[in-house]
PDB file of C-alpha atoms in Angstrom:
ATOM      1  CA  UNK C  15      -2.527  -2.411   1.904  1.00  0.00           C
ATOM      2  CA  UNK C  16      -0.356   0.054   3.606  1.00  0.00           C
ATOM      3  CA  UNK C  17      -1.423   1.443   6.999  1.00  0.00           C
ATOM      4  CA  UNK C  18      -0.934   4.880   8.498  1.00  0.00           C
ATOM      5  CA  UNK C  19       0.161   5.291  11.619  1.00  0.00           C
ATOM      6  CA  UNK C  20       0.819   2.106  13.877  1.00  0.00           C
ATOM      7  CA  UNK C  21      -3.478   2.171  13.892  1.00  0.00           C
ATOM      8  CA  UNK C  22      -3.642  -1.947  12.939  1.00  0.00           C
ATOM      9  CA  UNK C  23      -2.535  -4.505  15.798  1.00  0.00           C
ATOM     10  CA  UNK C  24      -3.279  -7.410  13.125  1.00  0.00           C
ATOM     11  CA  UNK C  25      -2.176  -8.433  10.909  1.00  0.00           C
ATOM     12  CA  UNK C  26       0.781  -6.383  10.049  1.00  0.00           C
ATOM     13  CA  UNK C  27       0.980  -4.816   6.981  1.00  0.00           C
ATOM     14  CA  UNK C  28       3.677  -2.328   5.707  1.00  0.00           C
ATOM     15  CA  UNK C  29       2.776   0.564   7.446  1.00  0.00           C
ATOM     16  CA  UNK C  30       4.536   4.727   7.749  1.00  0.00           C
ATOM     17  CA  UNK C  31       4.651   6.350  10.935  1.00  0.00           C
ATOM     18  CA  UNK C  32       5.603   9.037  12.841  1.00  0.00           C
ATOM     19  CA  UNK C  33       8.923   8.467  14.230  1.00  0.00           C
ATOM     20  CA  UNK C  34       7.631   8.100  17.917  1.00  0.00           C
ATOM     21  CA  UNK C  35      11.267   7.660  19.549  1.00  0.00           C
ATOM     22  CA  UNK C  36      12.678  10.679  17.545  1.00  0.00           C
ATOM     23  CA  UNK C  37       9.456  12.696  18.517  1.00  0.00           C
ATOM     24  CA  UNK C  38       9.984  12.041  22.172  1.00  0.00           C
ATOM     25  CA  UNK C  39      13.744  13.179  22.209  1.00  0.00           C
ATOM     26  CA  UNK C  40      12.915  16.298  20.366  1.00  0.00           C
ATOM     27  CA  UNK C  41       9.865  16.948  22.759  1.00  0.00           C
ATOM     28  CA  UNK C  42      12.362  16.464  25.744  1.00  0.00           C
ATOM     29  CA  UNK C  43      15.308  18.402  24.400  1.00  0.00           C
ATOM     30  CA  UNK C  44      13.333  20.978  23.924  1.00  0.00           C
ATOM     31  CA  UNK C  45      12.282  20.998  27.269  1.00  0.00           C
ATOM     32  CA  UNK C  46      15.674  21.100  28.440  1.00  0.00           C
ATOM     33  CA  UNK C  47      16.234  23.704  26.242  1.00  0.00           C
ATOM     34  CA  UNK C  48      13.337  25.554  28.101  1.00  0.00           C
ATOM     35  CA  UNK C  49      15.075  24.884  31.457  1.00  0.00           C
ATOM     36  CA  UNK C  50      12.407  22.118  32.717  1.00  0.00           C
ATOM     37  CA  UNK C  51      14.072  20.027  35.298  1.00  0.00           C
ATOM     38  CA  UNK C  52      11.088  17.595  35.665  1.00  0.00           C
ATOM     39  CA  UNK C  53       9.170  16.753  32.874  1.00  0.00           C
ATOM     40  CA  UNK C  54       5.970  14.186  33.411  1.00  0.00           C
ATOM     41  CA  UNK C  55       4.657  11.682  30.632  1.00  0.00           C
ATOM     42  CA  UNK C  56       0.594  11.090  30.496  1.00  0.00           C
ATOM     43  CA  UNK C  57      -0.783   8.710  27.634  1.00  0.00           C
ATOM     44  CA  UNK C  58      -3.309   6.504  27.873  1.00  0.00           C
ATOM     45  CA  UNK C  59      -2.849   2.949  28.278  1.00  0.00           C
ATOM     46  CA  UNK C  60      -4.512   1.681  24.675  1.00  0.00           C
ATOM     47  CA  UNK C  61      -2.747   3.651  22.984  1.00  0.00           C
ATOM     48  CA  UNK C  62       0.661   2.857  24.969  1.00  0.00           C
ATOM     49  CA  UNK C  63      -0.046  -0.773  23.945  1.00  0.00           C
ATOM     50  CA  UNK C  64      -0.505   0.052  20.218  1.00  0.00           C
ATOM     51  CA  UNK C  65       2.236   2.617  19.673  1.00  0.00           C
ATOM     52  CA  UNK C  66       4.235  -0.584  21.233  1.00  0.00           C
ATOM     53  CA  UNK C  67       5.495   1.135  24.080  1.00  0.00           C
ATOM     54  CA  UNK C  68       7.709   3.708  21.664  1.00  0.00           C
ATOM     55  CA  UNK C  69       7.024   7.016  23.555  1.00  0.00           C
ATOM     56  CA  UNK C  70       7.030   5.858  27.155  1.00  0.00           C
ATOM     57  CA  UNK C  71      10.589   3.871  26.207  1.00  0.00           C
ATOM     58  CA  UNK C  72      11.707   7.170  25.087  1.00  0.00           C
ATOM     59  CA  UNK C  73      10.761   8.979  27.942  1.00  0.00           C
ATOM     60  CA  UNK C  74      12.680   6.820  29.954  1.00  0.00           C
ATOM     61  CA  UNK C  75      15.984   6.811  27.917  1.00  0.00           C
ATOM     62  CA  UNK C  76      15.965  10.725  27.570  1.00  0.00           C
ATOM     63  CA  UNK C  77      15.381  11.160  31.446  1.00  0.00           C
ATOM     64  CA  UNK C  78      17.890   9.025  31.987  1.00  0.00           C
ATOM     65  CA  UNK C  79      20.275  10.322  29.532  1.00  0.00           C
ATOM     66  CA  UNK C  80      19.683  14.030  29.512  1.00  0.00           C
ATOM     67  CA  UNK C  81      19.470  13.751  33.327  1.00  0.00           C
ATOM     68  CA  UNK C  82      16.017  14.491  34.088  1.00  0.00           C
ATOM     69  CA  UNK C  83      13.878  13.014  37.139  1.00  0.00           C
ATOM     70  CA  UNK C  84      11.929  10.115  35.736  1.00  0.00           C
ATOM     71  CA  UNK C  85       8.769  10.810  36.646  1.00  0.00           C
ATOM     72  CA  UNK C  86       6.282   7.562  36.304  1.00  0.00           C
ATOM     73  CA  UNK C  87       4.062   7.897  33.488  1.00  0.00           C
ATOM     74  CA  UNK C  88       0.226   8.704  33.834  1.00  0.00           C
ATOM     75  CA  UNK C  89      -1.538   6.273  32.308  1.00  0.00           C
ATOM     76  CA  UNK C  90      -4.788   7.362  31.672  1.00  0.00           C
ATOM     77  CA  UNK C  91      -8.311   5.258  30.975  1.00  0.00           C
ATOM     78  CA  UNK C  92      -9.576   6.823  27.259  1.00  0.00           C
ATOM     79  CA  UNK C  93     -11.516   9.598  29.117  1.00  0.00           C
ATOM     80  CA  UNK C  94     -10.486  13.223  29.335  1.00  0.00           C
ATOM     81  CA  UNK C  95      -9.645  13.822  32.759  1.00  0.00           C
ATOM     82  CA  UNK C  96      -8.101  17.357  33.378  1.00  0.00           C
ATOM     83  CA  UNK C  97      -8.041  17.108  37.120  1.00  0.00           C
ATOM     84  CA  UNK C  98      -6.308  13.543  37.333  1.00  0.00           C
ATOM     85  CA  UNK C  99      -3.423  15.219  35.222  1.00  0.00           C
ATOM     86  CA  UNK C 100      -4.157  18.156  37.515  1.00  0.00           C
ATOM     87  CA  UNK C 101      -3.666  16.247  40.520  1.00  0.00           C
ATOM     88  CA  UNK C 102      -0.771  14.146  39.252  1.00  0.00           C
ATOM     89  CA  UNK C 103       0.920  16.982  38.479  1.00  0.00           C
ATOM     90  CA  UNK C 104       1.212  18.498  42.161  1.00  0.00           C
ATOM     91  CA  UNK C 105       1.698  15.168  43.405  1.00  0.00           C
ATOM     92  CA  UNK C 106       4.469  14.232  41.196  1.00  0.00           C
ATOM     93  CA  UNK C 107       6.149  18.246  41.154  1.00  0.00           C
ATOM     94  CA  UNK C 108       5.680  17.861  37.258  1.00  0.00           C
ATOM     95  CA  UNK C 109       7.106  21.177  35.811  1.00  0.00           C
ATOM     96  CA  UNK C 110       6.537  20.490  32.176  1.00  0.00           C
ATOM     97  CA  UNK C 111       3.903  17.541  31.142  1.00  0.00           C
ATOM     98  CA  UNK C 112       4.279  15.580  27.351  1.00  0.00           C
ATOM     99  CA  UNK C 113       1.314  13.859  26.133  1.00  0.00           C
ATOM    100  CA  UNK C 114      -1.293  13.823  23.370  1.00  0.00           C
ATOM    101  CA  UNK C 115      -3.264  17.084  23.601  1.00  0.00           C
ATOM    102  CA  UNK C 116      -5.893  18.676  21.771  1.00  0.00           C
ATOM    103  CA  UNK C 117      -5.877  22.659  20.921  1.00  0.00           C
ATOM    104  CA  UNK C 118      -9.715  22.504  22.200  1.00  0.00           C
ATOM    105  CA  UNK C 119      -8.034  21.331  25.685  1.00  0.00           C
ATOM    106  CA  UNK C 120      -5.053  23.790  26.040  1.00  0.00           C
ATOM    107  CA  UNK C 121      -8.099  25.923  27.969  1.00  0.00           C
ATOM    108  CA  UNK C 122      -9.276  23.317  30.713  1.00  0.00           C
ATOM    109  CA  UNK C 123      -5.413  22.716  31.210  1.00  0.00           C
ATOM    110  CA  UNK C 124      -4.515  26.464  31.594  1.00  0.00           C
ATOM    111  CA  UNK C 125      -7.864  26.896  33.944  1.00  0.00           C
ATOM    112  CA  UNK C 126      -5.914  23.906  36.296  1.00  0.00           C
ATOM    113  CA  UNK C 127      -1.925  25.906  36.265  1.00  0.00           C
ATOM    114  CA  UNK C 128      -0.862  23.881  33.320  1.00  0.00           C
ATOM    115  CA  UNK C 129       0.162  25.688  29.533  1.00  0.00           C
ATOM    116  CA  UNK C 130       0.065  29.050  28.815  1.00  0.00           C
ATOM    117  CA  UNK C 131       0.613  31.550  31.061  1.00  0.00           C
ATOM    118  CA  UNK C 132       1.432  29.059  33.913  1.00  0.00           C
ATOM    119  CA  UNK C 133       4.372  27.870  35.935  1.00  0.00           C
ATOM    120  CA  UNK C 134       4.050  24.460  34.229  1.00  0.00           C
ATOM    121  CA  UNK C 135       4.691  23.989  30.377  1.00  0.00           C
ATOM    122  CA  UNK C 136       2.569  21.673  28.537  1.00  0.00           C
ATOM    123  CA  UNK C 137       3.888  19.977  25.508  1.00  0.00           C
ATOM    124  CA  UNK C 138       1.770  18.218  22.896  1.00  0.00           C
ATOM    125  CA  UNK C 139       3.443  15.004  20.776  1.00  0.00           C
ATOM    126  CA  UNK C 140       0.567  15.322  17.846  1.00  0.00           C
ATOM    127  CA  UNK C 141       0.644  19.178  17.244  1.00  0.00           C
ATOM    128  CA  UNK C 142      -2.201  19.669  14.196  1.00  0.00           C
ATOM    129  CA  UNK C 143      -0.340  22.195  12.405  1.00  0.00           C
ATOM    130  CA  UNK C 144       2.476  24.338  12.445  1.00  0.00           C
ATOM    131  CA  UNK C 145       1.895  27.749  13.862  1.00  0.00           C
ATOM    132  CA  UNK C 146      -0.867  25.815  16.019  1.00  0.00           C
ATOM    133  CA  UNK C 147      -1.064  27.603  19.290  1.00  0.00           C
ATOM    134  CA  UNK C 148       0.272  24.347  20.965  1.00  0.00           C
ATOM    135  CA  UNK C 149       3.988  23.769  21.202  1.00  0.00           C
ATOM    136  CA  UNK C 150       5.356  20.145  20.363  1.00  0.00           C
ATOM    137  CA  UNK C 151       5.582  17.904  17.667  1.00  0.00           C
ATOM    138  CA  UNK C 152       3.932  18.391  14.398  1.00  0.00           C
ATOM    139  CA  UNK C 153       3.802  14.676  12.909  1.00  0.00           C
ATOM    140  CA  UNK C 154       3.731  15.678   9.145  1.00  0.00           C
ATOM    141  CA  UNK C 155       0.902  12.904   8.291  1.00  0.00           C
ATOM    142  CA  UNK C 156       0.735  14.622   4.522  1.00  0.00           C
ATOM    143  CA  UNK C 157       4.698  13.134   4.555  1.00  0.00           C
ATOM    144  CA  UNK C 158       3.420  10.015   5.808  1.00  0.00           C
ATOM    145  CA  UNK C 159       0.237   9.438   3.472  1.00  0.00           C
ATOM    146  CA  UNK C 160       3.170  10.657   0.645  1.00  0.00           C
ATOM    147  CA  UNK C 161       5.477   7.860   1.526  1.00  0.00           C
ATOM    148  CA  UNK C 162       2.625   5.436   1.855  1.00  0.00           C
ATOM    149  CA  UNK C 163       1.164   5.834  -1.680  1.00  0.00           C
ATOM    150  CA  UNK C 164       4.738   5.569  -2.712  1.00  0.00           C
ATOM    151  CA  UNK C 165       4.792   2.355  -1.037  1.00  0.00           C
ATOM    152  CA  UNK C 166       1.641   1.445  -3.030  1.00  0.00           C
ATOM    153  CA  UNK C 167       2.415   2.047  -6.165  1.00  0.00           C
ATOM    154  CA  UNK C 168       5.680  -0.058  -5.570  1.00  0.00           C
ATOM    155  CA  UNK C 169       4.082  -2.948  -4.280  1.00  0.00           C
ATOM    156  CA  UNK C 170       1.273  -2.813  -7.522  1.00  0.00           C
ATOM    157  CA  UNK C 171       4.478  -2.679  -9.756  1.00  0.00           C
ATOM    158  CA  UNK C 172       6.020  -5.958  -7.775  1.00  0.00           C
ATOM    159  CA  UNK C 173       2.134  -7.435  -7.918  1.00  0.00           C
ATOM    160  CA  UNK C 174       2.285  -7.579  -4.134  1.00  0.00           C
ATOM    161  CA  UNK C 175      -0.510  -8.887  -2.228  1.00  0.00           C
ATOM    162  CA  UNK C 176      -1.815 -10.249   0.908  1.00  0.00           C
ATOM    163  CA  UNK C 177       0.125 -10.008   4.415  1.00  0.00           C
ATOM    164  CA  UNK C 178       3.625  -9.534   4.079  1.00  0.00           C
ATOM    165  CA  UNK C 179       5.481 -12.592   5.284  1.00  0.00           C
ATOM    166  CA  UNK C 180       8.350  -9.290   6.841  1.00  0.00           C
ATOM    167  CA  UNK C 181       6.417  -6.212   7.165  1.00  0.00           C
ATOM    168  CA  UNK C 182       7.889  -2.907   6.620  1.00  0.00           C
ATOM    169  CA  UNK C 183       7.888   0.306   8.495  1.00  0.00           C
ATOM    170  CA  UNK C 184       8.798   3.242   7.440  1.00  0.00           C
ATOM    171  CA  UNK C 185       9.192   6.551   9.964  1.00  0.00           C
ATOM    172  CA  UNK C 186       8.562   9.735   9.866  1.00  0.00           C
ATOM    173  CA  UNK C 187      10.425  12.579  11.953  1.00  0.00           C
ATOM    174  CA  UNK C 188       8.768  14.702  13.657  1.00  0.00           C
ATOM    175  CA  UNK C 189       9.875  18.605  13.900  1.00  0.00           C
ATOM    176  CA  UNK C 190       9.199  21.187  16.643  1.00  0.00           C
ATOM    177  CA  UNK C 191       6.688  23.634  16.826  1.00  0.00           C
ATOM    178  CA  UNK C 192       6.663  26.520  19.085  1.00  0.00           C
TER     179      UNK C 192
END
């Protein structure tokens, strides 16, 4: 078994992935790069837990490094709630908010000030394709699934089976779409 993505808690097994610390500094350099002064990180818990803390970690470090305002994360329940980020946003004088967006929700975000068109940017970590209409990081799963059928065939060639006793992971970097 190899997993994709850090989608198994347990057990373990070798597994590729995005590069989730990588992905953050890119998203946030860019922002820089763009002139935001106070970018705002919204995720929702479960998946916070499961990605093992990577992004929000990475949020931290760049704020304090590239010498943003941290902003506390939004931690969100696993429901869609536009005017929660909405509301956070004002609250918190977010100028540029990070997270895991659809394309389908770029409209109910622009509708609330936030995206395209607006004085806030929005900034997607899970970008569907390049040339998608929603700036941020395009993951490259094809790369992944790649280097995890590489990983495969190696461990069928070693006759490796069962839970590894050290499981591997191997990353991924993200790159930037516009």
């Amino acid at each position: 078994v190899v997993a994709h993505g850090l989608s198994l808690v347990s057990p373990v097994f070798h597994r590729t992935s995005n590069d989730h610390h990588q992905s953050m500094m890119l998203a946030m350099l860019e922002a820089q790069r763009r002139g935001y002064r106070r970018p705002g990180f919204t995720l929702d818990g479960a998946t916070t837990v499961r990605l093992e803390y990577r992004w929000e970690a990475a949020y931290m470090v760049a704020c304090a490094k590239l010498g943003f305002a941290t902003i506390p994360p939004l931690l969100l329940p696993t429901r869609w709630r536009p005017d929660e980020i909405a509301g956070w946003v004002r609250r918190e004088q977010v100028d540029v908010v990070i997270g895991l967006f659809l394309e389908e929700q770029i409209d109910e975000l622009a509708r609330r000030g936030i995206g395209a068109q607006a004085d806030i940017g929005l900034l997607s970590l899970s970008v569907a394709s390049l040339g998608s209409p929603l700036s941020g990081i395009r993951q490259n799963p094809s790369a992944m699934g790649a280097v995890a059928a590489d990983q495969l065939v190696n461990m069928v060639e070693r006759n490796e089976t069962g839970i590894p006793a050290e499981p591997i992971t191997l990353t991924i970097e993200g790159v930037w779409n516009e």
